[in-house]
PDB file of C-alpha atoms and ligand atoms in Angstrom:
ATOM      1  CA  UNK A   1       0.000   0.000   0.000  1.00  0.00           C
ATOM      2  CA  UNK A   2       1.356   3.376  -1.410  1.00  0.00           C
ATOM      3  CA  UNK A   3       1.238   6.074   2.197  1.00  0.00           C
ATOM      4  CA  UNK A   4      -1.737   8.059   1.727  1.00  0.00           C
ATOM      5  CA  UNK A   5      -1.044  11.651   0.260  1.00  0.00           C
ATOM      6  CA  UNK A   6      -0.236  14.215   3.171  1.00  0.00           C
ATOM      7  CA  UNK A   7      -0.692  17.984   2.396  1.00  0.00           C
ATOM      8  CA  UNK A   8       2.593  18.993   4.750  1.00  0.00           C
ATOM      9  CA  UNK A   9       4.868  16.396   2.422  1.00  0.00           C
ATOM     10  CA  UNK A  10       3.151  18.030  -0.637  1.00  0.00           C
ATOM     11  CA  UNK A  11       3.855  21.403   0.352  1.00  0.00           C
ATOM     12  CA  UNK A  12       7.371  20.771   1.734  1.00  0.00           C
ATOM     13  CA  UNK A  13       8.205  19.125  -1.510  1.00  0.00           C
ATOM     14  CA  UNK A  14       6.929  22.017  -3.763  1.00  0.00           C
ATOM     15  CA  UNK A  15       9.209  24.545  -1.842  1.00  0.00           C
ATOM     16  CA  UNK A  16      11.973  22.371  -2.110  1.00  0.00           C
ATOM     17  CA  UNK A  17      11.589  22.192  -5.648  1.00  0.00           C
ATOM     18  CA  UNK A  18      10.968  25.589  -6.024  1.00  0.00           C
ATOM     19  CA  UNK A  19      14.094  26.404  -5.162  1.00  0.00           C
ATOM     20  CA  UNK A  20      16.339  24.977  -7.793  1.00  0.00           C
ATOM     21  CA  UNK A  21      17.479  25.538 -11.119  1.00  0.00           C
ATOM     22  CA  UNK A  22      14.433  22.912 -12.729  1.00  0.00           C
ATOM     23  CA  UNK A  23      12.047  24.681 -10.379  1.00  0.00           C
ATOM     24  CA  UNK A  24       9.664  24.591 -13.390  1.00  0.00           C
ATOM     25  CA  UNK A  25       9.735  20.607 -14.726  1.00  0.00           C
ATOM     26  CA  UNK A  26      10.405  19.523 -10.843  1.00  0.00           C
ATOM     27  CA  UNK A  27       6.912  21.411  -9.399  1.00  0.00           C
ATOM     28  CA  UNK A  28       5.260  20.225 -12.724  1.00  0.00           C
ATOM     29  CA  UNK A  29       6.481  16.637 -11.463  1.00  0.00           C
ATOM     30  CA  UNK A  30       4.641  16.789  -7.980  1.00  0.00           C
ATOM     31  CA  UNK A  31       1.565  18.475  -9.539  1.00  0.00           C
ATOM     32  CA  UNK A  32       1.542  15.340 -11.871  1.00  0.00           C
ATOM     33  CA  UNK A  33       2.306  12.900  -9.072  1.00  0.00           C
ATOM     34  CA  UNK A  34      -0.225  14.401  -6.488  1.00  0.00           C
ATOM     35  CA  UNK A  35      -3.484  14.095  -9.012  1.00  0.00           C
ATOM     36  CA  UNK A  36      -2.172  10.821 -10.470  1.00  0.00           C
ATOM     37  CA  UNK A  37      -4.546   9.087  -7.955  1.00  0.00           C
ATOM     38  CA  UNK A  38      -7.501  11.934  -7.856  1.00  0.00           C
ATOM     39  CA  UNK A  39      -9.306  10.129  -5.364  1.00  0.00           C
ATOM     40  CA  UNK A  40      -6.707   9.897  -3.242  1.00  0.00           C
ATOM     41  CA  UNK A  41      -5.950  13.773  -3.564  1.00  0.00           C
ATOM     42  CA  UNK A  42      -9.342  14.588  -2.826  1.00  0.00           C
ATOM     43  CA  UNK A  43      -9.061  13.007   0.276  1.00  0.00           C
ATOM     44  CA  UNK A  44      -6.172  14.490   1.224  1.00  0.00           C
ATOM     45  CA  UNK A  45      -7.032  17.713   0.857  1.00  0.00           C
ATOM     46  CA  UNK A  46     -10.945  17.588   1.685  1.00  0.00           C
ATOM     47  CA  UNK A  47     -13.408  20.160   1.017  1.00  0.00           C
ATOM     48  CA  UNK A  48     -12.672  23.884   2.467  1.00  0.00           C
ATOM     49  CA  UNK A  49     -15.405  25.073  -0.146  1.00  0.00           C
ATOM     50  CA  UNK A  50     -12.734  28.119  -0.925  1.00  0.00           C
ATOM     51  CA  UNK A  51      -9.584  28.679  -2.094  1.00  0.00           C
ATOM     52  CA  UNK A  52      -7.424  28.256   0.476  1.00  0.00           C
ATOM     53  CA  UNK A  53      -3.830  29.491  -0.103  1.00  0.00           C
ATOM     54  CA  UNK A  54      -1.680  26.731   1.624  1.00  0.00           C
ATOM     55  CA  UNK A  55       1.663  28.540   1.175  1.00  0.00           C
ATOM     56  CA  UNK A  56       3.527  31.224   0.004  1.00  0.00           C
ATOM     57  CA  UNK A  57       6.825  33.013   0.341  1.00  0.00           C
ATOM     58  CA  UNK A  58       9.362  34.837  -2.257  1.00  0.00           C
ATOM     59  CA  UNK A  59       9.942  31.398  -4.262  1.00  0.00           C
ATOM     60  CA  UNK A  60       6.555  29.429  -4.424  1.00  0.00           C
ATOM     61  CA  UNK A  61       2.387  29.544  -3.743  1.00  0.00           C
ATOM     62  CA  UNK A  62       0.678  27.086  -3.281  1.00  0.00           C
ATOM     63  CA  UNK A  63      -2.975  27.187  -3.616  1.00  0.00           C
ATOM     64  CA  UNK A  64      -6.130  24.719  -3.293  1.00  0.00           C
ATOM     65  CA  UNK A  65      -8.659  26.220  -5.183  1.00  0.00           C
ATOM     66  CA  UNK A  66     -12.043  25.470  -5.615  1.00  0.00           C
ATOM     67  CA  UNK A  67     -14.642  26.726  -8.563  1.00  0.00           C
ATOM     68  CA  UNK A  68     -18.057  25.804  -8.018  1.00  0.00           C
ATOM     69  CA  UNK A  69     -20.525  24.572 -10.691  1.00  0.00           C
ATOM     70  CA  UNK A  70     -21.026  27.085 -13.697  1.00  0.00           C
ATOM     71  CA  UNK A  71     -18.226  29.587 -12.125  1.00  0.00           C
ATOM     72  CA  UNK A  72     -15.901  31.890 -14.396  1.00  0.00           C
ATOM     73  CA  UNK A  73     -12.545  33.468 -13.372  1.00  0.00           C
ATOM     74  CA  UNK A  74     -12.321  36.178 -16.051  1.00  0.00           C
ATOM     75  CA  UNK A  75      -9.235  36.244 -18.360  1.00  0.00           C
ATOM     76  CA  UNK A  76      -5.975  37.493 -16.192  1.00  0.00           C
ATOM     77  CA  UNK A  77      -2.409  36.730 -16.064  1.00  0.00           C
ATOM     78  CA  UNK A  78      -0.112  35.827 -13.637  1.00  0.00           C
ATOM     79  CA  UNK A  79       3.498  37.343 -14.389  1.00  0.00           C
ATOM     80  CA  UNK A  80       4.816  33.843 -12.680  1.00  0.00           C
ATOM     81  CA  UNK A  81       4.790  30.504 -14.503  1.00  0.00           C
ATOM     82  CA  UNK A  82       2.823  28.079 -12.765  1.00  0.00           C
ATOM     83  CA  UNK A  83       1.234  24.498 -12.783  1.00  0.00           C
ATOM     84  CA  UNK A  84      -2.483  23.264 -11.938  1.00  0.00           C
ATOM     85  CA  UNK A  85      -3.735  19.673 -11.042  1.00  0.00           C
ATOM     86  CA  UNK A  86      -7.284  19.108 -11.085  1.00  0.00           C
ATOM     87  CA  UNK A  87      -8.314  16.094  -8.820  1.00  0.00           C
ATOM     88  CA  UNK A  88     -12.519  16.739  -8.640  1.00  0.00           C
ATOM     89  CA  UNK A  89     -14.670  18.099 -11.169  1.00  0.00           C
ATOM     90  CA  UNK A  90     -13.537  19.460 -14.467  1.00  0.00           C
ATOM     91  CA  UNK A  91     -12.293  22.562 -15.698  1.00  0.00           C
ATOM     92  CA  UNK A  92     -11.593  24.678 -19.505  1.00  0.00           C
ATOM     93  CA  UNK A  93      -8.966  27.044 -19.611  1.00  0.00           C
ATOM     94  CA  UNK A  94      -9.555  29.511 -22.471  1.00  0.00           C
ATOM     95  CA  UNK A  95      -5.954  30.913 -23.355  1.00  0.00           C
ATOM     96  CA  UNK A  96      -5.280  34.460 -24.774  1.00  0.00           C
ATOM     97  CA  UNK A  97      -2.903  36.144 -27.077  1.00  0.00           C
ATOM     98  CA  UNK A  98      -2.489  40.235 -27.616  1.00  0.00           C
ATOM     99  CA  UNK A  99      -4.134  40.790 -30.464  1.00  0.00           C
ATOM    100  CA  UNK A 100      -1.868  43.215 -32.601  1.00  0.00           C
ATOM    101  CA  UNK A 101      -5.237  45.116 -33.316  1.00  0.00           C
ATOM    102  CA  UNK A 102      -5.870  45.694 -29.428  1.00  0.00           C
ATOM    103  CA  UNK A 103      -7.400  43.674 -27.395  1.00  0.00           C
ATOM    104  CA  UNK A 104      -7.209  39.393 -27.114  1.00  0.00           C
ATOM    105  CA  UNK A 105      -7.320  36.776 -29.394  1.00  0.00           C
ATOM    106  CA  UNK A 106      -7.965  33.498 -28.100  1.00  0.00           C
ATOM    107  CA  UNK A 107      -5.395  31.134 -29.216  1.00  0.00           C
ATOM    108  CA  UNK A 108      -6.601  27.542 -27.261  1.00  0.00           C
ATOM    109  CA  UNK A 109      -8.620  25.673 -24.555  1.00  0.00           C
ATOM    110  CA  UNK A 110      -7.513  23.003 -22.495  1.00  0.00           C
ATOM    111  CA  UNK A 111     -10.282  20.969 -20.600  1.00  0.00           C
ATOM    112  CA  UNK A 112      -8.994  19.547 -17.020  1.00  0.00           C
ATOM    113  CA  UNK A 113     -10.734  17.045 -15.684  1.00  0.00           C
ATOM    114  CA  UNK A 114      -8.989  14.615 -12.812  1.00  0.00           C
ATOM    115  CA  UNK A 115      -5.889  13.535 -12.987  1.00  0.00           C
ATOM    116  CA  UNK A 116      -4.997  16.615 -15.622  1.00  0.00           C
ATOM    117  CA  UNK A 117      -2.394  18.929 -15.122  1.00  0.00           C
ATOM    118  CA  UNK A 118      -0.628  21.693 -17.351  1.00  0.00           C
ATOM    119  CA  UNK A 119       1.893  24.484 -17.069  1.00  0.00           C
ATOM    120  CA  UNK A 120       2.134  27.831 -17.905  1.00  0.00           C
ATOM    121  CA  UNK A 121       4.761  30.480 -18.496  1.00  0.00           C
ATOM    122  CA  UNK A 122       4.857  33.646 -16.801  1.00  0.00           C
ATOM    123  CA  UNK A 123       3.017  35.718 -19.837  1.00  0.00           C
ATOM    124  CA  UNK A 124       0.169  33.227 -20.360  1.00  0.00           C
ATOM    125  CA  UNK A 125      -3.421  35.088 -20.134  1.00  0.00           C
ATOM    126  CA  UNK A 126      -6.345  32.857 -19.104  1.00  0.00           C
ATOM    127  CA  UNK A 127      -9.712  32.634 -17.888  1.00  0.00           C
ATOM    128  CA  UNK A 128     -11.082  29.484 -16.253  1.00  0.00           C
ATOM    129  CA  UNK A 129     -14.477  27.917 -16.008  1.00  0.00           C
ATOM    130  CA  UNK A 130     -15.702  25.265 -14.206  1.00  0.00           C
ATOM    131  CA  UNK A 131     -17.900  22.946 -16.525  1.00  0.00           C
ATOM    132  CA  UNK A 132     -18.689  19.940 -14.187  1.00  0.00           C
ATOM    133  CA  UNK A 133     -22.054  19.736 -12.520  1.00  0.00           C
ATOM    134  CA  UNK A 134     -19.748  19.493  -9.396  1.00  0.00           C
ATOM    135  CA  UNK A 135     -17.140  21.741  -8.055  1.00  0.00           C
ATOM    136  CA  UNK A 136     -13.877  21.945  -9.725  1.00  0.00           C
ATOM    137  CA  UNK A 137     -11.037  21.393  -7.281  1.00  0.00           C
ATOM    138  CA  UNK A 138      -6.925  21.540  -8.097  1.00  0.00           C
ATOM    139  CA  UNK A 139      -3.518  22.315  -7.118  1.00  0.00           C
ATOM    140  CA  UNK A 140      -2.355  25.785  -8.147  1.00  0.00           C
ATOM    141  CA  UNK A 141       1.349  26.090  -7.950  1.00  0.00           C
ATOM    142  CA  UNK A 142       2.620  29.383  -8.839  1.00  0.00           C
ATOM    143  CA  UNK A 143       6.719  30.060  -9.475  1.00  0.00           C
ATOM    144  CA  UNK A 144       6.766  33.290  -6.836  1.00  0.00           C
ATOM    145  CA  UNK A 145       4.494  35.254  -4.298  1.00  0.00           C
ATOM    146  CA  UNK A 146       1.267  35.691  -6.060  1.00  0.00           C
ATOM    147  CA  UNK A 147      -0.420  37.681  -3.487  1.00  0.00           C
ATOM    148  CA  UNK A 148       2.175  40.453  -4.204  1.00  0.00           C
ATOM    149  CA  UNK A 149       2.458  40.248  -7.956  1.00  0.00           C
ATOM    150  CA  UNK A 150       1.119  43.767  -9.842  1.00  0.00           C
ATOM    151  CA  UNK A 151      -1.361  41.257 -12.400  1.00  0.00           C
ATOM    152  CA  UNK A 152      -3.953  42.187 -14.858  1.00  0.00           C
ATOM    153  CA  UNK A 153      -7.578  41.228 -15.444  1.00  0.00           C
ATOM    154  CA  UNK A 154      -9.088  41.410 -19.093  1.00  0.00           C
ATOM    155  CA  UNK A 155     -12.215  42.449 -19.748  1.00  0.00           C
ATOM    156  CA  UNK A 156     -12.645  40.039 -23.070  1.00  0.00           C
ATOM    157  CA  UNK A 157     -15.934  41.399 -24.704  1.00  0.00           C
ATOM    158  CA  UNK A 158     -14.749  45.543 -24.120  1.00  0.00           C
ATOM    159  CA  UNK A 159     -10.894  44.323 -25.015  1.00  0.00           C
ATOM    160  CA  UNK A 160      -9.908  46.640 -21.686  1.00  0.00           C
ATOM    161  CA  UNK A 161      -7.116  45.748 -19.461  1.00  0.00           C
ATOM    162  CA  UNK A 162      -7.337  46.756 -15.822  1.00  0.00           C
ATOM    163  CA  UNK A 163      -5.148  46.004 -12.660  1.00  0.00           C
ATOM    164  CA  UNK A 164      -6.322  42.699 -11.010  1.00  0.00           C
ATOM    165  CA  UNK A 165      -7.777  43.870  -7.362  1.00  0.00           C
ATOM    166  CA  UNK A 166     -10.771  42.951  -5.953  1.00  0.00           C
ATOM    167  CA  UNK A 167     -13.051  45.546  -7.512  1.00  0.00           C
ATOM    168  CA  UNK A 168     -12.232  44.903 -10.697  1.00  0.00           C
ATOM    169  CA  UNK A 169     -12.873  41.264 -10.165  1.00  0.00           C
ATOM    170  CA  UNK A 170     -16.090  41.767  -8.809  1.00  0.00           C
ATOM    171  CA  UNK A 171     -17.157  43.661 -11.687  1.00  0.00           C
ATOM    172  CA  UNK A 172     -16.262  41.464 -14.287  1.00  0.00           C
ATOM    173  CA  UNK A 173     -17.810  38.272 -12.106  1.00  0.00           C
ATOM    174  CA  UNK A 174     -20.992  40.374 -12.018  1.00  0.00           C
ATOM    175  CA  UNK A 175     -20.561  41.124 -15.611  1.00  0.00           C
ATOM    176  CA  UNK A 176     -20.299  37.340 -16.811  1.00  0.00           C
ATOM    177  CA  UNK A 177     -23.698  36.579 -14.514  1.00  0.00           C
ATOM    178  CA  UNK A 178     -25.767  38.652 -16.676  1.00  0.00           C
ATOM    179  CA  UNK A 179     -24.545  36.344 -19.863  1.00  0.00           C
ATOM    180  CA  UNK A 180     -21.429  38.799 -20.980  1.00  0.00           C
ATOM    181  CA  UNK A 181     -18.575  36.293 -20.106  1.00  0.00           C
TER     182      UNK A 181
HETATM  183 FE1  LIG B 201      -4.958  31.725 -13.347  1.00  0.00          FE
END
């Protein structure tokens, strides 16, 4: 019997990875390993119902984050490269270029379901929904302190680009509700 997942290994493993050269491929690695067995992920980590940021410091955060049925984080970027494992539910990621012409172009999706994981790099521009008639749940690893990261939302529909705070989020949530997302 492989020992059942344990969120202070996970965590102590991502900020040891974090810190070397191969921080990249190596967290990408655990994210991989940890929703390999999604049933045994979800029990590791439970239910909080919210994101729940698990750790973060100068090198590495590390999030559990949780979109409920329907739910739409409108397009923003991170200005860190980072990895997500889905282990409940399933997810698309809608992926954005600048559109020479202004604005954003979408250039892919990617649907996550359990078990999935992908990368990003540092300029990647997203939006996630979650399209399972349960909540979405995954491992967000991100390659530096997100919380302190100057990041941009996108307005998709208006092409606009605004500073990522909490009003601006709001907004654009509200927005999608009424069927502009
Ligand atoms: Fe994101």
């Amino acid at each position: 019997m492989p020992e059942p997942l344990n969120i202070d290994d996970i965590v102590a493993r991502l900020r040891a990875a974090a810190k070397t050269p191969e921080a990249r491929a190596k967290v990408r690695a655990i994210v991989e390993e940890v929703v390999a067995d999604p049933d045994a992920a979800a029990r590791a980590f439970g239910d909080p119902g919210d994101d729940v940021i698990l750790f973060e410091d100068d090198t590495v955060s590390i999030w559990y984050c949780h979109f409920h049925p329907g739910m739409s984080v409108p397009a923003h970027d991170h200005q860190l490269s980072g990895s997500i494992g889905v282990f409940r539910g399933r997810e698309r990621n809608d992926f954005f270029n600048a559109d020479p012409a202004g604005g954003l172009r979408k250039s892919s999706d990617v649907f996550l379901g359990p078990g999935d994981a992908l990368s990003f790099g540092p300029n990647a521009i997203h939006s996630v929904t979650c399209v399972s008639e349960t909540p979405c749940n995954g491992l967000h690893v991100y390659l530096g302190a997100l919380t302190t990261v100057e990041r941009t939302l996108f307005d998709i529909d208006k092409g606009d680009a605004m500073p990522f705070d909490d009003e601006n989020y709001e907004k654009l949530m509200a927005a999608d509700r009424f069927g502009h997302g």
